[in-house]
PDB file of C-alpha atoms in Angstrom:
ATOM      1  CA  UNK A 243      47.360  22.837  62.285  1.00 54.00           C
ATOM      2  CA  UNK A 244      47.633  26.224  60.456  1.00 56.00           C
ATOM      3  CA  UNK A 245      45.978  27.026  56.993  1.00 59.00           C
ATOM      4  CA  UNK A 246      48.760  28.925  55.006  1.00 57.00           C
ATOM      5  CA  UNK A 247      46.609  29.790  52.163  1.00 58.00           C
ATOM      6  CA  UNK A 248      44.148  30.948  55.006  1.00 48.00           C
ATOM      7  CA  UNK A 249      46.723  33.056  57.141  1.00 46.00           C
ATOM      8  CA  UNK A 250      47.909  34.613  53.840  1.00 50.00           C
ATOM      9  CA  UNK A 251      44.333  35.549  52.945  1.00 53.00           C
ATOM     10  CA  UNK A 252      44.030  37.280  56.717  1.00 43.00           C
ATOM     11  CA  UNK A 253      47.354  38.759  56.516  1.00 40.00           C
ATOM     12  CA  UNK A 254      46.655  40.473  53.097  1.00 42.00           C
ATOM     13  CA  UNK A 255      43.166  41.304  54.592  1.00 47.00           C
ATOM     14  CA  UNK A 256      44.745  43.154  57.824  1.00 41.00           C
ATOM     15  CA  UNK A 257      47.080  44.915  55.920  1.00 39.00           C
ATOM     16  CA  UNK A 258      44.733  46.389  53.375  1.00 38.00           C
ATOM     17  CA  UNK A 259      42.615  47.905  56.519  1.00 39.00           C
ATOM     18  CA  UNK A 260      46.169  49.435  58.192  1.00 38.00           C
ATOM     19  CA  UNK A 261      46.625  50.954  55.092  1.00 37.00           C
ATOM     20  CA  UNK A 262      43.134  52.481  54.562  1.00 37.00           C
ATOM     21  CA  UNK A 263      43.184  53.528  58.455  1.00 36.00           C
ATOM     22  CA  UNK A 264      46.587  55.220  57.678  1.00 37.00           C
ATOM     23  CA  UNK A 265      45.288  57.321  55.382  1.00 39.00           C
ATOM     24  CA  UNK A 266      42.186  58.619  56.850  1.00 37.00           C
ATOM     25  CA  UNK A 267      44.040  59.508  60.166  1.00 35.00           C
ATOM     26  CA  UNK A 268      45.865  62.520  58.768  1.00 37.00           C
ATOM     27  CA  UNK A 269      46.648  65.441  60.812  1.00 35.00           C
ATOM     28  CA  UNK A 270      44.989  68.975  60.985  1.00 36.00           C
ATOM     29  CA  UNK A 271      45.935  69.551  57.596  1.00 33.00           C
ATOM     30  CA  UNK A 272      43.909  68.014  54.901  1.00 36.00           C
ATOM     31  CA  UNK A 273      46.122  65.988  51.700  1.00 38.00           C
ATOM     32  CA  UNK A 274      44.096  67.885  49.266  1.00 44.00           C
ATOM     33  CA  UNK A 275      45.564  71.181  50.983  1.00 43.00           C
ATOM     34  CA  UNK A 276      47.684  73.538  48.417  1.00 48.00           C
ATOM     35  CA  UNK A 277      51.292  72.640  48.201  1.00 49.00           C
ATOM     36  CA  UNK A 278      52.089  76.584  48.539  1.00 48.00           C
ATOM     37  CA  UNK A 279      50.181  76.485  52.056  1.00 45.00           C
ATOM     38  CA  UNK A 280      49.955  73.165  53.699  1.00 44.00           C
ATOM     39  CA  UNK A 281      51.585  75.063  56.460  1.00 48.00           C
ATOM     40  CA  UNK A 282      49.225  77.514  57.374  1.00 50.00           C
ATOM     41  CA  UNK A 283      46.496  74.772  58.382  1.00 47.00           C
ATOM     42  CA  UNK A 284      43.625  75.959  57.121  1.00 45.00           C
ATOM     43  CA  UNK A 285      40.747  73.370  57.121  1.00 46.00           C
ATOM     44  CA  UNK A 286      37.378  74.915  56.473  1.00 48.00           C
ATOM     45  CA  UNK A 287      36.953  73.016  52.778  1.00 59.00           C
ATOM     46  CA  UNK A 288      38.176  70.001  51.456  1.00 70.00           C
ATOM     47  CA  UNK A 289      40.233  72.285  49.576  1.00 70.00           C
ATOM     48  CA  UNK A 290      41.842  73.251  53.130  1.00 78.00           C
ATOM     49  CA  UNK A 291      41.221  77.148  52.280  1.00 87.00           C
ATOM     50  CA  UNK A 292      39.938  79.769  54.784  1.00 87.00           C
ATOM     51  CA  UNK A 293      36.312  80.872  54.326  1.00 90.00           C
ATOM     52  CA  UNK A 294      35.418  83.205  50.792  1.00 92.00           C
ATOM     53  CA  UNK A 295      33.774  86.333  50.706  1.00 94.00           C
ATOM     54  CA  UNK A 296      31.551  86.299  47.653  1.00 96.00           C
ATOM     55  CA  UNK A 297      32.001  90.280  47.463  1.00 96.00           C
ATOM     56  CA  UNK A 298      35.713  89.971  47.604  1.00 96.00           C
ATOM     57  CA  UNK A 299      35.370  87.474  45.225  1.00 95.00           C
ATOM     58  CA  UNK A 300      33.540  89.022  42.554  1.00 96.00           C
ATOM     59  CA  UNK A 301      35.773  92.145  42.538  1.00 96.00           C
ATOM     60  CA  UNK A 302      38.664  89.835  42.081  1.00 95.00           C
ATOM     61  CA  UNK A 303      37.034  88.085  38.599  1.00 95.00           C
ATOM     62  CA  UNK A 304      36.163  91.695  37.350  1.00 96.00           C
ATOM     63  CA  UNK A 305      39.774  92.507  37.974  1.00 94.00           C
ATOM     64  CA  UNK A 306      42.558  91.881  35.347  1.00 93.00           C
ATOM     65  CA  UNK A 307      45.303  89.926  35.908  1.00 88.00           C
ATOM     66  CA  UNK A 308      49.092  90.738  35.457  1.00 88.00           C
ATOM     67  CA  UNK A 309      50.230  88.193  33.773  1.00 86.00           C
ATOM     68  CA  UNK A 310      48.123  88.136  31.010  1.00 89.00           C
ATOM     69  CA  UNK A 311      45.995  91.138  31.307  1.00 92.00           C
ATOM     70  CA  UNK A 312      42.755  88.963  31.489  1.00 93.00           C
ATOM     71  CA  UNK A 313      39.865  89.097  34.066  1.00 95.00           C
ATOM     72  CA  UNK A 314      37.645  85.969  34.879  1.00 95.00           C
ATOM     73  CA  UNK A 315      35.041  87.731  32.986  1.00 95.00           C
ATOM     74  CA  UNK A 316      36.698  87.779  29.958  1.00 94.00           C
ATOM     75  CA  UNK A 317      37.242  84.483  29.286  1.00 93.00           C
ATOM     76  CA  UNK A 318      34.162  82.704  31.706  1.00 94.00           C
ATOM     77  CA  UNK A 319      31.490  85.824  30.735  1.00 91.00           C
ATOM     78  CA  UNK A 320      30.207  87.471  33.257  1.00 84.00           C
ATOM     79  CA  UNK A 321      29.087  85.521  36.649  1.00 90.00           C
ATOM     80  CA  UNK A 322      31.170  82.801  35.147  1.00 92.00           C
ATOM     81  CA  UNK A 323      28.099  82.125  32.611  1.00 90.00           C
ATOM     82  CA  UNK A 324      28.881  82.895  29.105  1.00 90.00           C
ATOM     83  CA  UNK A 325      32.824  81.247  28.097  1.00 90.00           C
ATOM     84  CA  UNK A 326      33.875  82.958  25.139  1.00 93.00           C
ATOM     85  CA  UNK A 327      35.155  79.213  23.762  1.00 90.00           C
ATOM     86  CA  UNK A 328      32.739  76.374  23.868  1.00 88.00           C
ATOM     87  CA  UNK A 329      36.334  74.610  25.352  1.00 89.00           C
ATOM     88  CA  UNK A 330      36.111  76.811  28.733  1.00 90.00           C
ATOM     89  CA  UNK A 331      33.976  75.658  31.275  1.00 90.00           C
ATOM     90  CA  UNK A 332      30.846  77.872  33.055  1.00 92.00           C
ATOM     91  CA  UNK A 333      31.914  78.397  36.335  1.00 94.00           C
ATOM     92  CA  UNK A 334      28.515  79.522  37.497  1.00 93.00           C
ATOM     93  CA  UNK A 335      27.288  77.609  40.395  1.00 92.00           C
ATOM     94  CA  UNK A 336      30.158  75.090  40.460  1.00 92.00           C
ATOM     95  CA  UNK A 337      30.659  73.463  43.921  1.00 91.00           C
ATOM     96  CA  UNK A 338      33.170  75.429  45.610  1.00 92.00           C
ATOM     97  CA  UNK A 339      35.775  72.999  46.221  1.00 91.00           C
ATOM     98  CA  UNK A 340      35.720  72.205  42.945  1.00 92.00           C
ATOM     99  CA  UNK A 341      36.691  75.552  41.610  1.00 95.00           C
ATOM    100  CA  UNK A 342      39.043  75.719  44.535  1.00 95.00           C
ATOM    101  CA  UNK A 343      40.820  72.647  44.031  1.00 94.00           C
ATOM    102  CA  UNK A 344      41.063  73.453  39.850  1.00 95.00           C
ATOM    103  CA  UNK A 345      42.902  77.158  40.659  1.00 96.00           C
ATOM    104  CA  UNK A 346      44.960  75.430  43.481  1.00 95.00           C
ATOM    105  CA  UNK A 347      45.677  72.582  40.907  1.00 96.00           C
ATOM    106  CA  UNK A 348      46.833  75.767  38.294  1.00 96.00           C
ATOM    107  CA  UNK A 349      48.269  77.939  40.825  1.00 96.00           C
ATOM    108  CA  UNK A 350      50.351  74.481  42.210  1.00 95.00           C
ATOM    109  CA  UNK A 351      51.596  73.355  38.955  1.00 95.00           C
ATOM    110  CA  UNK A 352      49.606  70.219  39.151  1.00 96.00           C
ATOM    111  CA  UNK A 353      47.346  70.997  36.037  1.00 95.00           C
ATOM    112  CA  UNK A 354      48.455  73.387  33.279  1.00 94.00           C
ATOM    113  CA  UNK A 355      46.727  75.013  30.952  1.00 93.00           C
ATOM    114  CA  UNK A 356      48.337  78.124  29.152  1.00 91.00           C
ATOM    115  CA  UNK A 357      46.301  81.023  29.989  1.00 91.00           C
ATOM    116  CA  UNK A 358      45.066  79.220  33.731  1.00 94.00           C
ATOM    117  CA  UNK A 359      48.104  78.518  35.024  1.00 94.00           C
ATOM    118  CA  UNK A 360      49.746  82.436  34.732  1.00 93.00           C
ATOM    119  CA  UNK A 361      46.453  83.489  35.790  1.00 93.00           C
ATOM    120  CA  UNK A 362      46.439  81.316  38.736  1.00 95.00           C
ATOM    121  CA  UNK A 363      50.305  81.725  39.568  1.00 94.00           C
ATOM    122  CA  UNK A 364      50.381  84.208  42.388  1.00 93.00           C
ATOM    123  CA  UNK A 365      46.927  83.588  44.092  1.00 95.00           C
ATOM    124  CA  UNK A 366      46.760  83.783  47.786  1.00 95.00           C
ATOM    125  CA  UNK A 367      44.320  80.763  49.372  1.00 95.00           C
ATOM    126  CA  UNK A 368      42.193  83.869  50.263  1.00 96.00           C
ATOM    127  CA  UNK A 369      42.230  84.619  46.774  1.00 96.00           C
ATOM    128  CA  UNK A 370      41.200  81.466  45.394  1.00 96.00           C
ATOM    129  CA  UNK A 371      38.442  80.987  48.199  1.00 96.00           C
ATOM    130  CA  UNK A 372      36.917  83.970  47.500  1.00 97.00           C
ATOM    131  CA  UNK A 373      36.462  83.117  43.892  1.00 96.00           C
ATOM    132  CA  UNK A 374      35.257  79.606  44.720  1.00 95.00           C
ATOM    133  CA  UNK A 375      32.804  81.292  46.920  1.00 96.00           C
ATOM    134  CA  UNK A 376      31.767  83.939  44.375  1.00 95.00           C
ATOM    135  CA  UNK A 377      31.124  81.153  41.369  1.00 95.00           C
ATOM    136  CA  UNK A 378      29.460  79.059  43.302  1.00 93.00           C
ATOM    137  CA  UNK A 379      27.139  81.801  44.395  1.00 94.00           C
ATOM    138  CA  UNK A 380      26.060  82.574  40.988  1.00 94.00           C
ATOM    139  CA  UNK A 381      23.089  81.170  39.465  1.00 90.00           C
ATOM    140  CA  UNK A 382      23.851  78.481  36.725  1.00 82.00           C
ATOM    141  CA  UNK A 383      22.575  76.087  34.094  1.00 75.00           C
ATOM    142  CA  UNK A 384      24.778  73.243  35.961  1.00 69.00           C
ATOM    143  CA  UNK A 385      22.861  70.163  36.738  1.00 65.00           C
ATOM    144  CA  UNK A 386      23.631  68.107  39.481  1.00 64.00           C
ATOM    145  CA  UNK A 387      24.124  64.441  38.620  1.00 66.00           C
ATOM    146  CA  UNK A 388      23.759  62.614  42.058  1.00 69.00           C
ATOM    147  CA  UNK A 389      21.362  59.818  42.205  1.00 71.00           C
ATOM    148  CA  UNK A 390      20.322  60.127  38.289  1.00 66.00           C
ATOM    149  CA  UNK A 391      20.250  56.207  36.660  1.00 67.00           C
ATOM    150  CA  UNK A 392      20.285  55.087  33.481  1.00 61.00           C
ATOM    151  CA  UNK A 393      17.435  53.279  32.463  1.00 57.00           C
TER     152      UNK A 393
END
């Protein structure tokens, strides 16, 4: 004779691990991938951008932007170092998927932010790899948290 309580138990475990299967079986295009590009494929970052170019990249931060007629640099200080608001984060050494995902986030209309979103509006994945790559290039006073305990 059949446990019910113990077939429901195996039945809720099976279905748990279809489910977590399911969503690590994607296909060539990552989830995280931009909304504006899922498309193209790209899969070189979690991000799902094509490789930066750190020169590219810093010439693009220098450069002001239509919308509002800022540069990176104006708001983030130069290399991303010195925000001119205590609010706006250093971008300096960031981990490049992070900085990716946040202007893909902006860009996508998934976060908002006043200033970050028209700045981000109308960059290409290129674009926003190339300033991931050029941040996270730059030396920084960012400390990396893995495997620090509290006492």
């Amino acid at each position: 004779m059949t446990n019910p309580a113990l077939t429901n138990k195996f039945l809720a475990i099976a279905l748990l691990a279809s489910i977590a299967l399911a969503g690590c079986s994607g296909g060539d295009t990552p989830a995280e991938h931009s909304a504006a590009d899922r498309a193209e494929g790209h899969t070189s970052s979690s991000a799902g951008l094509p490789a930066g170019h750190i020169a590219a990249g810093e010439k693009l931060a220098q450069t002001k932007g239509k919308a509002t007629g800022q540069s990176c640099f104006d708001c983030h200080g130069a290399e991303g170092n010195a925000p001119i608001d205590e609010t706006y984060p250093k971008l300096a050494g960031q981990y490049y998927d992070y900085i990716a995902h946040s202007l893909q986030a902006y860009r996508d209309g998934d976060r908002d932010h006043p200033l970050m979103s028209s700045q981000a509006k109308d960059l290409t994945d290129q674009q926003i790899a190339d300033l991931a790559a050029y941040f996270g290039s730059r030396k920084g006073s960012l400390q990396d948290l893995h495997g620090m305990h509290h006492d």
